[in-house]
PDB file of C-alpha atoms in Angstrom:
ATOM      1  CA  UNK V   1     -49.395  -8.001  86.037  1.00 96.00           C
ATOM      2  CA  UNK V   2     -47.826  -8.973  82.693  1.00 98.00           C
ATOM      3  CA  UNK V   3     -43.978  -8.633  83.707  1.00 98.00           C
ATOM      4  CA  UNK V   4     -41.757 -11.356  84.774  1.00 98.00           C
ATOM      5  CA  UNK V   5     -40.951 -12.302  87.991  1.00 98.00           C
ATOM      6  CA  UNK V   6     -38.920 -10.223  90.230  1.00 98.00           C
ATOM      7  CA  UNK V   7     -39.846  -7.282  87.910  1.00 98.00           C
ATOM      8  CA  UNK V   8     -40.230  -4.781  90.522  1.00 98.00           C
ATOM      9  CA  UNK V   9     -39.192  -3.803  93.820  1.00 98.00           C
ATOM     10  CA  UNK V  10     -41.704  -4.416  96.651  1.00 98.00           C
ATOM     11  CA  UNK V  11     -44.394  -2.089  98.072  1.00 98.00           C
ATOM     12  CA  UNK V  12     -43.106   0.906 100.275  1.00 97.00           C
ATOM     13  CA  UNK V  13     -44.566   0.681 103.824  1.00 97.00           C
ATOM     14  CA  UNK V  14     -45.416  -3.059 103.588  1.00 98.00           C
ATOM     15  CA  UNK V  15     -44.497  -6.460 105.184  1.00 98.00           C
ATOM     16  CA  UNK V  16     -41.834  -7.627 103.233  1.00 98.00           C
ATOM     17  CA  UNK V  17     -41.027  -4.764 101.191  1.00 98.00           C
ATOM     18  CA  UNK V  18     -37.809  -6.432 100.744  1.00 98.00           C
ATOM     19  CA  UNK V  19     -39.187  -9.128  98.321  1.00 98.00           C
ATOM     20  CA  UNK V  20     -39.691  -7.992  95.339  1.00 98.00           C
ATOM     21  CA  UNK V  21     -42.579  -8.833  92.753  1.00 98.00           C
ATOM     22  CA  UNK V  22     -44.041 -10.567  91.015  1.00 98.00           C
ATOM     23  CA  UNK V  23     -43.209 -13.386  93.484  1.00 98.00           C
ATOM     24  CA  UNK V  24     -43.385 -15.770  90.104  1.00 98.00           C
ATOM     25  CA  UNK V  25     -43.662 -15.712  86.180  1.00 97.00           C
ATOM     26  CA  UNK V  26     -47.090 -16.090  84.212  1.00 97.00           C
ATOM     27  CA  UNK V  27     -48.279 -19.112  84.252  1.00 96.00           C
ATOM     28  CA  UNK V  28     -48.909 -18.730  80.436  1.00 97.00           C
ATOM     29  CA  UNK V  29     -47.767 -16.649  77.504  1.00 97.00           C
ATOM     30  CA  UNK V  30     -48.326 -12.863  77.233  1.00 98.00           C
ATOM     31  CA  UNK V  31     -50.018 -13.408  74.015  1.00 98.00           C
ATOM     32  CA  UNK V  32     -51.627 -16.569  75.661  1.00 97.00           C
ATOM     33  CA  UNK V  33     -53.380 -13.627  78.284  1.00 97.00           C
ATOM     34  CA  UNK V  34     -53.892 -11.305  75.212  1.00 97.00           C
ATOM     35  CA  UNK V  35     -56.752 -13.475  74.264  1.00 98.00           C
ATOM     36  CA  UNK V  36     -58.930 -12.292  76.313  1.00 97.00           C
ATOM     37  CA  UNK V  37     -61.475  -9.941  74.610  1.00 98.00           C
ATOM     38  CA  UNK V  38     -61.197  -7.635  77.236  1.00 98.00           C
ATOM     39  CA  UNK V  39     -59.901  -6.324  80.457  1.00 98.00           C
ATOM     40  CA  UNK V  40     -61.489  -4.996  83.973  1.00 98.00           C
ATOM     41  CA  UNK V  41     -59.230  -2.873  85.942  1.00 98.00           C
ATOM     42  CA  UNK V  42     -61.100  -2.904  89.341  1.00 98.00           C
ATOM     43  CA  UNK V  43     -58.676  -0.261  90.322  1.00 98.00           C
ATOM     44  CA  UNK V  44     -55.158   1.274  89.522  1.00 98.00           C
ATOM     45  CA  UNK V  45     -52.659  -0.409  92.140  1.00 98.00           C
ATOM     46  CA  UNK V  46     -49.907  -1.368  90.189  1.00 98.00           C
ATOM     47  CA  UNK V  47     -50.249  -5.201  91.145  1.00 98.00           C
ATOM     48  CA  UNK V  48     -53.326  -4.913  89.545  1.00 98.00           C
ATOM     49  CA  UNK V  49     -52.162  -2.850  86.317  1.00 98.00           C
ATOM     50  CA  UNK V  50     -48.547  -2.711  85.887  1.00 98.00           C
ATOM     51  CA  UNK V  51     -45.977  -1.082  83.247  1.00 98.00           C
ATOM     52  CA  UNK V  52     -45.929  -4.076  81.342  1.00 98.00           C
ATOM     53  CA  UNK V  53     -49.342  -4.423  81.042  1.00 98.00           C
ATOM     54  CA  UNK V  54     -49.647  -0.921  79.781  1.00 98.00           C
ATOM     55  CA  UNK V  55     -47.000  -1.312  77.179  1.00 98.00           C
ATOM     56  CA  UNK V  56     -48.095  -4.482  76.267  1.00 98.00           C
ATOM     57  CA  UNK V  57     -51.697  -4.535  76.141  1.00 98.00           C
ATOM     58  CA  UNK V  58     -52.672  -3.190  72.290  1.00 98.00           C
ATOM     59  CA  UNK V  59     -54.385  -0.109  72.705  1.00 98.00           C
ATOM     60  CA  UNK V  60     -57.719  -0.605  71.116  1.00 98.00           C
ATOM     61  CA  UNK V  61     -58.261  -3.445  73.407  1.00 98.00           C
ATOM     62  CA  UNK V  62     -61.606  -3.050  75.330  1.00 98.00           C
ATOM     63  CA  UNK V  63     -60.919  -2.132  79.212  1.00 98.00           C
ATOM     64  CA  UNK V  64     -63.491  -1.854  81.899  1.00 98.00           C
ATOM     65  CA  UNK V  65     -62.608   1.123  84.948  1.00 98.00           C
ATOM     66  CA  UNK V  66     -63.808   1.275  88.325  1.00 98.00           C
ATOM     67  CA  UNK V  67     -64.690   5.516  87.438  1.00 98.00           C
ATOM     68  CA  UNK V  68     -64.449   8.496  85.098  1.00 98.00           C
ATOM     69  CA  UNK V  69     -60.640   9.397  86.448  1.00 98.00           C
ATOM     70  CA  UNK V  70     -59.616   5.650  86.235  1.00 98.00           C
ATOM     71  CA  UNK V  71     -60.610   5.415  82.915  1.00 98.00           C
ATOM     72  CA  UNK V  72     -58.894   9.231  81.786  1.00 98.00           C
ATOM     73  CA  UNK V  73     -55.821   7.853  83.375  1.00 98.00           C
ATOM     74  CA  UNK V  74     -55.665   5.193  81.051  1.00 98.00           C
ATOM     75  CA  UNK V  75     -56.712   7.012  78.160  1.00 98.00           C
ATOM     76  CA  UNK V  76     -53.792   8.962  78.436  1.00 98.00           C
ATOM     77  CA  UNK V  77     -51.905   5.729  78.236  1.00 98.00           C
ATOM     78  CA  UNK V  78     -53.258   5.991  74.445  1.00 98.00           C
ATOM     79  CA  UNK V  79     -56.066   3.180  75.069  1.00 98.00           C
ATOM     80  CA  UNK V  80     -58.892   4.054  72.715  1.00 98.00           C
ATOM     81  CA  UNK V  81     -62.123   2.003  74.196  1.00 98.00           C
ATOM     82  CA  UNK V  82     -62.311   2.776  77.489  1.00 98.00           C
ATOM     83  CA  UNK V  83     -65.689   2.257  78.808  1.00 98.00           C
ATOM     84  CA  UNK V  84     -66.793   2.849  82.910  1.00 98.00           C
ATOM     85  CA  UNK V  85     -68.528   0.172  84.844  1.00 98.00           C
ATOM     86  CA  UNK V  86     -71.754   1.332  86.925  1.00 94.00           C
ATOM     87  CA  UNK V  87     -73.613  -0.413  89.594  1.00 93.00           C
ATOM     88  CA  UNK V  88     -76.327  -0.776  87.109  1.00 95.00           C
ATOM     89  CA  UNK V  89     -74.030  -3.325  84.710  1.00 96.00           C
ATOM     90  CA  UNK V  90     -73.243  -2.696  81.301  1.00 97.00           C
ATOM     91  CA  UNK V  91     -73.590  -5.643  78.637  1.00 97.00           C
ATOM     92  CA  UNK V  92     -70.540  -7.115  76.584  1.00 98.00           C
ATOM     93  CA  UNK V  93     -70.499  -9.838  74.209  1.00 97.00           C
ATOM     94  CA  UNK V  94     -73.823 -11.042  75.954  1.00 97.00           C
ATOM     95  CA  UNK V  95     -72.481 -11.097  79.904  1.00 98.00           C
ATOM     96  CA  UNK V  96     -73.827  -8.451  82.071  1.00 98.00           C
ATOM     97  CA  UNK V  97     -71.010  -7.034  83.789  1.00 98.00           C
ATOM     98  CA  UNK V  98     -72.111  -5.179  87.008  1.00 98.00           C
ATOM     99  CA  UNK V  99     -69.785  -3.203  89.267  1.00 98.00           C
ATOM    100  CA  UNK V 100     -69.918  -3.851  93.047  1.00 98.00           C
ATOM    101  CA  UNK V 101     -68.028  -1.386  95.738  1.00 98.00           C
ATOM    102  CA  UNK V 102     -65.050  -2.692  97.749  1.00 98.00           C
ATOM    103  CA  UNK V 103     -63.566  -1.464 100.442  1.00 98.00           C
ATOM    104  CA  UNK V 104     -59.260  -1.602 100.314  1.00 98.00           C
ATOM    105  CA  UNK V 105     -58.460  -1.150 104.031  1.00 98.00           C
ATOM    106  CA  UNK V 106     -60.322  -0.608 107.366  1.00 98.00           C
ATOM    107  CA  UNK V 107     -62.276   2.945 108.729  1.00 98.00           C
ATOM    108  CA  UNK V 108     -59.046   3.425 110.722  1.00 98.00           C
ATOM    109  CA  UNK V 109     -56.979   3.007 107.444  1.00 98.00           C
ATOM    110  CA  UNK V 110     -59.116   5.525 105.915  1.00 98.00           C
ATOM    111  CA  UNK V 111     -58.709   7.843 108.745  1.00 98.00           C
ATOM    112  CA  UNK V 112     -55.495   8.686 107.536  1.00 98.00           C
ATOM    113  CA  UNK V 113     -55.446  11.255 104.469  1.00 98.00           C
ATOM    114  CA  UNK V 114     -52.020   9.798 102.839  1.00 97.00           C
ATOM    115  CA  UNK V 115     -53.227   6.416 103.145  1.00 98.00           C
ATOM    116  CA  UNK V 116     -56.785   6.666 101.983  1.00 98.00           C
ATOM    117  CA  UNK V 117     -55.382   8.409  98.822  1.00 97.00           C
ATOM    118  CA  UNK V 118     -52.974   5.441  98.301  1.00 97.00           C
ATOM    119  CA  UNK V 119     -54.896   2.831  99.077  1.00 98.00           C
ATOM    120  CA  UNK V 120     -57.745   4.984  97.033  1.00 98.00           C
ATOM    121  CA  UNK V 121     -61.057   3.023  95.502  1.00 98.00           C
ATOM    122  CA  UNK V 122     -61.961  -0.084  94.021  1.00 98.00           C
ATOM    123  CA  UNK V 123     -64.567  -1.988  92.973  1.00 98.00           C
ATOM    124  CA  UNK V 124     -65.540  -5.623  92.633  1.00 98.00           C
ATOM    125  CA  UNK V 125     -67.907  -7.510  89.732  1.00 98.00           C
ATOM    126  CA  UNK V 126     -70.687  -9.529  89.453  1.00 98.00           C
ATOM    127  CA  UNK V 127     -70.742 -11.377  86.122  1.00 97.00           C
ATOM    128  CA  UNK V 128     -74.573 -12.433  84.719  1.00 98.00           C
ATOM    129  CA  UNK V 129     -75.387 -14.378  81.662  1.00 97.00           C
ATOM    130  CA  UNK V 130     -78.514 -16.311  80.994  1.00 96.00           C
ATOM    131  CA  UNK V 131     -78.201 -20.596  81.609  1.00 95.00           C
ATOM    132  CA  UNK V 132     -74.651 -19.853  82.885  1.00 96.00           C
ATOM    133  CA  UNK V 133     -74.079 -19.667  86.759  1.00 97.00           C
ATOM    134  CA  UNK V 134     -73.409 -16.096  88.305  1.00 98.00           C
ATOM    135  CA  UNK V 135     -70.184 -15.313  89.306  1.00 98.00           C
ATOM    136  CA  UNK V 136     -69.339 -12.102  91.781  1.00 98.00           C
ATOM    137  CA  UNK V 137     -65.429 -10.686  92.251  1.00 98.00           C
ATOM    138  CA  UNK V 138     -64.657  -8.961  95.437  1.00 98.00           C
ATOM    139  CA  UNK V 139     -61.567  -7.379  94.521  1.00 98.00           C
ATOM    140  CA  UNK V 140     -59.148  -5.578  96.605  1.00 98.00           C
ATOM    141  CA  UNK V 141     -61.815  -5.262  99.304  1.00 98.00           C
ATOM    142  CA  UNK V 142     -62.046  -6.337 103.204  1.00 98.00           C
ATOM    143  CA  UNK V 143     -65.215  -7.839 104.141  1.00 98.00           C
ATOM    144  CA  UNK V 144     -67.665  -5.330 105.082  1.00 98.00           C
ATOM    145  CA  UNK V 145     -71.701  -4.400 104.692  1.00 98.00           C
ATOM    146  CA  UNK V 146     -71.103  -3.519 100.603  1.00 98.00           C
ATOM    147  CA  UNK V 147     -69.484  -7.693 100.287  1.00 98.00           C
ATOM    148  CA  UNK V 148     -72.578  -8.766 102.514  1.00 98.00           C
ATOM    149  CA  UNK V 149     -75.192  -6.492 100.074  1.00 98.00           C
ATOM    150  CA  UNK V 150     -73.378  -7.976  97.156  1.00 98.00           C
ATOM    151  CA  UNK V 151     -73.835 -11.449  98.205  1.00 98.00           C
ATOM    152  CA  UNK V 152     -77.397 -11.203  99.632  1.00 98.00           C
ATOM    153  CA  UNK V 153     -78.507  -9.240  96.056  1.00 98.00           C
ATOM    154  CA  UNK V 154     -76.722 -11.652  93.467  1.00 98.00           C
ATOM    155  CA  UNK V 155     -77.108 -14.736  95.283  1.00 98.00           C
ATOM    156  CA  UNK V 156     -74.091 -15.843  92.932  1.00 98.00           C
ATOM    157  CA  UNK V 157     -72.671 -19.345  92.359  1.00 98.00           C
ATOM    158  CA  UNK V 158     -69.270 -18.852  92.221  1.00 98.00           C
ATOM    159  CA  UNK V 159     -67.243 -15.838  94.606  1.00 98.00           C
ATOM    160  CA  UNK V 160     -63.782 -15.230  93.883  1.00 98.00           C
ATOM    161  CA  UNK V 161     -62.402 -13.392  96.995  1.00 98.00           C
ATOM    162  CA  UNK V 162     -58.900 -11.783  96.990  1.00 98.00           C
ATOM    163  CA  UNK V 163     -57.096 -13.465 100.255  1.00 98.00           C
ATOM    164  CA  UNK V 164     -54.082 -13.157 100.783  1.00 98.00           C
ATOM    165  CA  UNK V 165     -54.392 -10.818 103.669  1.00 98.00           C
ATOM    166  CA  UNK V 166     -52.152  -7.919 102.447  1.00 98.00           C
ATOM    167  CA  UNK V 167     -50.479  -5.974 105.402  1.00 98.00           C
ATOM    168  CA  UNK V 168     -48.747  -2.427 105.693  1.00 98.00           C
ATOM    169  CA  UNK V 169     -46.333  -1.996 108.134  1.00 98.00           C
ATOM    170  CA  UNK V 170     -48.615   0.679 110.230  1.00 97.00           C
ATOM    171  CA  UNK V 171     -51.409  -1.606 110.932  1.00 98.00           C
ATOM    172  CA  UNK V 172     -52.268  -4.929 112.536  1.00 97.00           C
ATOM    173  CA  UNK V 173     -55.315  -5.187 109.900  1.00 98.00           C
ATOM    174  CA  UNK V 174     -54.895  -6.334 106.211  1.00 98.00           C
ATOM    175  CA  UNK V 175     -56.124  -4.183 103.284  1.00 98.00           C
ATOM    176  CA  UNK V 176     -57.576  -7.160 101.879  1.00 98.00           C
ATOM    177  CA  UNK V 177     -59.732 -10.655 103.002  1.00 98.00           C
ATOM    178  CA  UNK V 178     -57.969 -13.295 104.643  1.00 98.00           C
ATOM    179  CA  UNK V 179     -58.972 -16.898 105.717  1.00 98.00           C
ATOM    180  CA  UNK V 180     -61.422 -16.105 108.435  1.00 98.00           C
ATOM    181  CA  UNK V 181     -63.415 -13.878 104.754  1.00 98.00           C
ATOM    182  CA  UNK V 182     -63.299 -17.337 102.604  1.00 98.00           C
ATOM    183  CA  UNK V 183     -64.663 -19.188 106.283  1.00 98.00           C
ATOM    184  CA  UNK V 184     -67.465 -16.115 105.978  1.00 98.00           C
ATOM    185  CA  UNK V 185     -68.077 -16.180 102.572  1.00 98.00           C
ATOM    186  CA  UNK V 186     -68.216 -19.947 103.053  1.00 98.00           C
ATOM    187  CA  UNK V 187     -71.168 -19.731 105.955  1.00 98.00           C
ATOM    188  CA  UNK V 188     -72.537 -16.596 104.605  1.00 98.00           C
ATOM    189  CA  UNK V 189     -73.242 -18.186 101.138  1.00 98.00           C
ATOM    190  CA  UNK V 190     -74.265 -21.815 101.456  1.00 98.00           C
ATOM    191  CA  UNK V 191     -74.677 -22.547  97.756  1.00 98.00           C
ATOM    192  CA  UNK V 192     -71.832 -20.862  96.395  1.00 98.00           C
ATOM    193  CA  UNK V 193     -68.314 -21.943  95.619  1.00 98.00           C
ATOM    194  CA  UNK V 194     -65.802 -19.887  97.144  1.00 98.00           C
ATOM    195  CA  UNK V 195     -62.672 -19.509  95.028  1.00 98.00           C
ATOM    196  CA  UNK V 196     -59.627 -17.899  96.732  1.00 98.00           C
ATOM    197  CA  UNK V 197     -56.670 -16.255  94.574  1.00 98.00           C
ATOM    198  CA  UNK V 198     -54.142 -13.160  94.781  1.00 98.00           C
ATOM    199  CA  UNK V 199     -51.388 -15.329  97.218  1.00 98.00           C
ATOM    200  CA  UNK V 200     -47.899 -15.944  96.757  1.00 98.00           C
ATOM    201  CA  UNK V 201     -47.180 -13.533  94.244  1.00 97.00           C
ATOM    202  CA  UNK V 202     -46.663  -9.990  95.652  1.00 98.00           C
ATOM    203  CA  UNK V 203     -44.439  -9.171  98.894  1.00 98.00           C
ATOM    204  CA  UNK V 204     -47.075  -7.833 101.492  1.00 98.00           C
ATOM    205  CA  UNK V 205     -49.939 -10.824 101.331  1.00 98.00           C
ATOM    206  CA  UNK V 206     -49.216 -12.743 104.034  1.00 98.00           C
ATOM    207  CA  UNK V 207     -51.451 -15.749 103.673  1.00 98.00           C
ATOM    208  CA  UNK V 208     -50.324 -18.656 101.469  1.00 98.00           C
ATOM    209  CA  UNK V 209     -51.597 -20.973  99.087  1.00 98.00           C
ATOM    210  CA  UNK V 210     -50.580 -23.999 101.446  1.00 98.00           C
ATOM    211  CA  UNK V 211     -51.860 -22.227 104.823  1.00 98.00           C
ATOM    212  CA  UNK V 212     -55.201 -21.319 103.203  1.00 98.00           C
ATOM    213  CA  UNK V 213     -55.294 -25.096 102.462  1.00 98.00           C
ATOM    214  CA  UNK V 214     -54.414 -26.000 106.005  1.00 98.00           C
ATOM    215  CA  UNK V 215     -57.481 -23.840 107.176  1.00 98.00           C
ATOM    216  CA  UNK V 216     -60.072 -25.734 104.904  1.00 98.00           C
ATOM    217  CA  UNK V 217     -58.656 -28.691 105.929  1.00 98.00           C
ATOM    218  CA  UNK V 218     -59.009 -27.614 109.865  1.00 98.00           C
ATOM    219  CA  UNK V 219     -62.203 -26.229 109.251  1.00 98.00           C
ATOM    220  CA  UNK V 220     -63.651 -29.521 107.464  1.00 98.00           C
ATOM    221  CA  UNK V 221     -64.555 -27.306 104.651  1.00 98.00           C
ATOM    222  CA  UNK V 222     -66.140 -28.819 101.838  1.00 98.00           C
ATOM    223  CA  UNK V 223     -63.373 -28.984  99.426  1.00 96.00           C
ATOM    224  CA  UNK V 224     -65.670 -28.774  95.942  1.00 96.00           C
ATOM    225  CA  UNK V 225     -67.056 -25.899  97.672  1.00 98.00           C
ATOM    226  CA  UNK V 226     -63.420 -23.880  98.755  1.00 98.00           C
ATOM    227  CA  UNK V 227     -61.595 -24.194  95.819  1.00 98.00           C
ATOM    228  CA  UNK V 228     -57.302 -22.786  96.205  1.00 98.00           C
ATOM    229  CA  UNK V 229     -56.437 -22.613  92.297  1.00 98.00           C
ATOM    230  CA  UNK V 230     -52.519 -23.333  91.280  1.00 97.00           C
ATOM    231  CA  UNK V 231     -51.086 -21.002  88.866  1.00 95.00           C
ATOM    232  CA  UNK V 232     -53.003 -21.418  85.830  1.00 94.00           C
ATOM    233  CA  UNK V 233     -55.306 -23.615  86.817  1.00 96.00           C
ATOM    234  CA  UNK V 234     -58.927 -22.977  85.461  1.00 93.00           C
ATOM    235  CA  UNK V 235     -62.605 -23.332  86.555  1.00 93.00           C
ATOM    236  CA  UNK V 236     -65.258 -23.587  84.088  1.00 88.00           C
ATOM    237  CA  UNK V 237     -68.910 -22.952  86.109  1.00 78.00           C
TER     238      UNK V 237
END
């Protein structure tokens, strides 16, 4: 999301639909995030790709998609180098980028036609690059046999899970991991370092920053290992 706080009103059929989001303002520039030499849309959600992002982002920048009708959705948007992720990776600038499959809600969730249309597909990423340490993205996923394969296949060093336990107003469940995933992701991967993000910044994820931190503290987690990032804040592994 590249608009300013408060841009939009909250999610229909969500906790808190009242708030509205983004819940705060980039921690940097827009031309600060423009940088980047290219983006990965791991799905189309609109906290995830938003209308300032599409008029902002300049449209021969490279951008990754989850699928063929992700990426025609975004060529109609006038973006001219769209390229689809596969399971199989694709190289760029020297980084393998490999596509893993997430899962944005429970079976019962997906029992539902309306919802499993909205809540739709995603994917998460597993980023490889000779003498550098292998990093895997979950996504917009919950944790399920796919996060497991990814994991036990990759064996990465670094797993960035999405946590803020996102809630609709029809279900108990989230649509996304929570802290009970990062205490998972924490056992199932020994080696890795477990880096939780997407909190405190859009209306329905209902875990915090500061409860997360509770938890790891409650858990005697090992804190180089379960890593909460402030705005902005950067990891280099």
């Amino acid at each position: 999301m590249l608009a300013p706080k408060n841009a939009y009103p909250g999610f229909a059929d969500t906790v808190n639909s009242e708030i509205r989001y983004p819940m705060v303002d980039l921690p940097m520039s827009v031309a600060e995030v423009l940088k980047a030499d290219a983006i990965i849309l791991t799905h189309l959600h609109a906290d995830h790709w938003d209308d300032a992002a599409r008029n902002l982002v300049p449209r021969n920048m490279p951008i990754f998609t989850q699928d063929a009708a992700d990426a025609a959705i975004v060529r109609k948007d006038g973006f001219t180098d769209v390229r689809v992720l596969t399971e199989q990776g694709v190289v760029f600038k020297g980084t393998r980028i490999n596509k893993t499959i997430g899962q944005h809600g429970t079976d019962e969730m997906y029992k539902v036609p309306a919802l499993a249309q909205s809540l739709g597909k995603t994917m998460g990423l597993v980023f490889q690059k000779p003498n550098y340490k292998t990093v895997y993205v979950a996504g917009d996923t919950i944790w399920d046999k796919e996060v497991e394969g990814a994991l036990t296949r990759y064996k990465p060093d670094a797993v960035v899970l999405n946590a803020g336990y996102a809630k609709l107003t029809s279900f108990d469940d989230s649509i996304i991991m929570g802290k009970e995933d990062v205490y998972r992701a924490y056992k199932f991967s020994p080696n890795a370092q477990i880096i939780s993000v997407h909190m405190d910044t859009v209306n329905h994820a209902t875990l915090t920053k500061a409860e997360l931190r509770r938890f790891i503290e409650e858990k005697h987690l090992d804190k180089q290992r379960s890593l909460v990032p402030n705005d902005g804040q950067v990891y280099k592994f």
